[in-house]
Short mmCIF file of C-alpha atoms in Angstrom, two decimals:
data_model
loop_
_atom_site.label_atom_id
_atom_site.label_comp_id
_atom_site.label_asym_id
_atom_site.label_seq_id
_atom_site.Cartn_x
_atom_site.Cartn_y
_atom_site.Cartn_z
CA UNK A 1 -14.70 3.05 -20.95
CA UNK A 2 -11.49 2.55 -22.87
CA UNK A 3 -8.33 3.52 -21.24
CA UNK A 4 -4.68 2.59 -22.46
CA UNK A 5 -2.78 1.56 -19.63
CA UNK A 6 0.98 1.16 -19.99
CA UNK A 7 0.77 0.76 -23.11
CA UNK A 8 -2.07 -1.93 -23.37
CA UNK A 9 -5.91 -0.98 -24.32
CA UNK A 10 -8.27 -1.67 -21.31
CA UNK A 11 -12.06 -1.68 -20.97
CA UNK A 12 -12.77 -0.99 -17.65
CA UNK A 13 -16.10 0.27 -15.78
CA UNK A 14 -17.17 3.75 -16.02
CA UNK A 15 -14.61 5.38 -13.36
CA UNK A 16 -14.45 9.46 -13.18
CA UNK A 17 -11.00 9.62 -10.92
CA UNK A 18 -7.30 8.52 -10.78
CA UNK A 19 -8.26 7.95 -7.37
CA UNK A 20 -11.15 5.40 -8.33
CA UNK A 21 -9.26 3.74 -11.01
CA UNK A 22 -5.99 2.91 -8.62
CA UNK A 23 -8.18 1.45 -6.26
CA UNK A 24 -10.19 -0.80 -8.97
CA UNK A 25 -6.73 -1.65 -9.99
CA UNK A 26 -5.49 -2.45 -6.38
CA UNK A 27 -2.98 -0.18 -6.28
CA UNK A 28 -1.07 -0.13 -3.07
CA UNK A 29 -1.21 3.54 -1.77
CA UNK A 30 2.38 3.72 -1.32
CA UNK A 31 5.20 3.39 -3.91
CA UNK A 32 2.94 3.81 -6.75
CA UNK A 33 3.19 7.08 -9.37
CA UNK A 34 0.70 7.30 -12.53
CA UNK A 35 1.05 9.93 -15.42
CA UNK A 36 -2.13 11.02 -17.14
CA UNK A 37 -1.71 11.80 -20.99
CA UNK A 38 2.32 13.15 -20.05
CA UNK A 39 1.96 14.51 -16.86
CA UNK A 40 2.61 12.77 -13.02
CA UNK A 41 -0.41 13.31 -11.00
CA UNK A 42 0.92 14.17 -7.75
CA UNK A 43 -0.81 12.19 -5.06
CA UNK A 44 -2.67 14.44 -3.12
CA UNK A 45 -4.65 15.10 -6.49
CA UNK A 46 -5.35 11.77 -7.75
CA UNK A 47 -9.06 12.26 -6.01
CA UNK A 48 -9.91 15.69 -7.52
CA UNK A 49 -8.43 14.46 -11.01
CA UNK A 50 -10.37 13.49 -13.61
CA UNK A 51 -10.14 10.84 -16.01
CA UNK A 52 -12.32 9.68 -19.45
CA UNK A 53 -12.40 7.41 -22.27
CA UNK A 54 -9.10 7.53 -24.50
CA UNK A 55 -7.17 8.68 -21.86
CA UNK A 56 -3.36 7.35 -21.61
CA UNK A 57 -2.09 6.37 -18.30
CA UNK A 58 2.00 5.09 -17.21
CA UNK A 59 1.66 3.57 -13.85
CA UNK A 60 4.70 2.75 -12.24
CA UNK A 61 5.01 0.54 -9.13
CA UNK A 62 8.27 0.98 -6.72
CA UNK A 63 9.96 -2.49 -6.24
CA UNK A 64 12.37 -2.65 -2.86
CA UNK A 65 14.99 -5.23 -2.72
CA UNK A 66 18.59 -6.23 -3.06
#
């Protein structure tokens, strides 16, 4: 499957959720956010949302400091 992610073209394995691909990316499961073709996926629906080949995904990781 072919997904562009932040910009870049990816092959990655046949995944079905935004759940599944954060975790194949190692995501950590807080301070992350990921849009979907335009729209944030809230959190509490990255298991029940889908994703497929051609899709567009922003993923945005928080970064603490001073």
């Amino acid at each position: 499957m072919q997904l562009t992610i932040n910009g870049e073209a990816r092959d990655i394995p046949q995944l079905d959720t935004v759940f599944a691909l954060a975790s194949w990316l190692q995501l950590p499961s807080f301070g992350s956010a990921i849009e979907l073709n335009g729209k944030v996926i809230k959190k509490s629906d990255h298991r029940t949302t889908s994703i497929k080949d051609g899709d567009r995904l922003e993923i945005v990781r928080l970064v603490g400091g001073g």
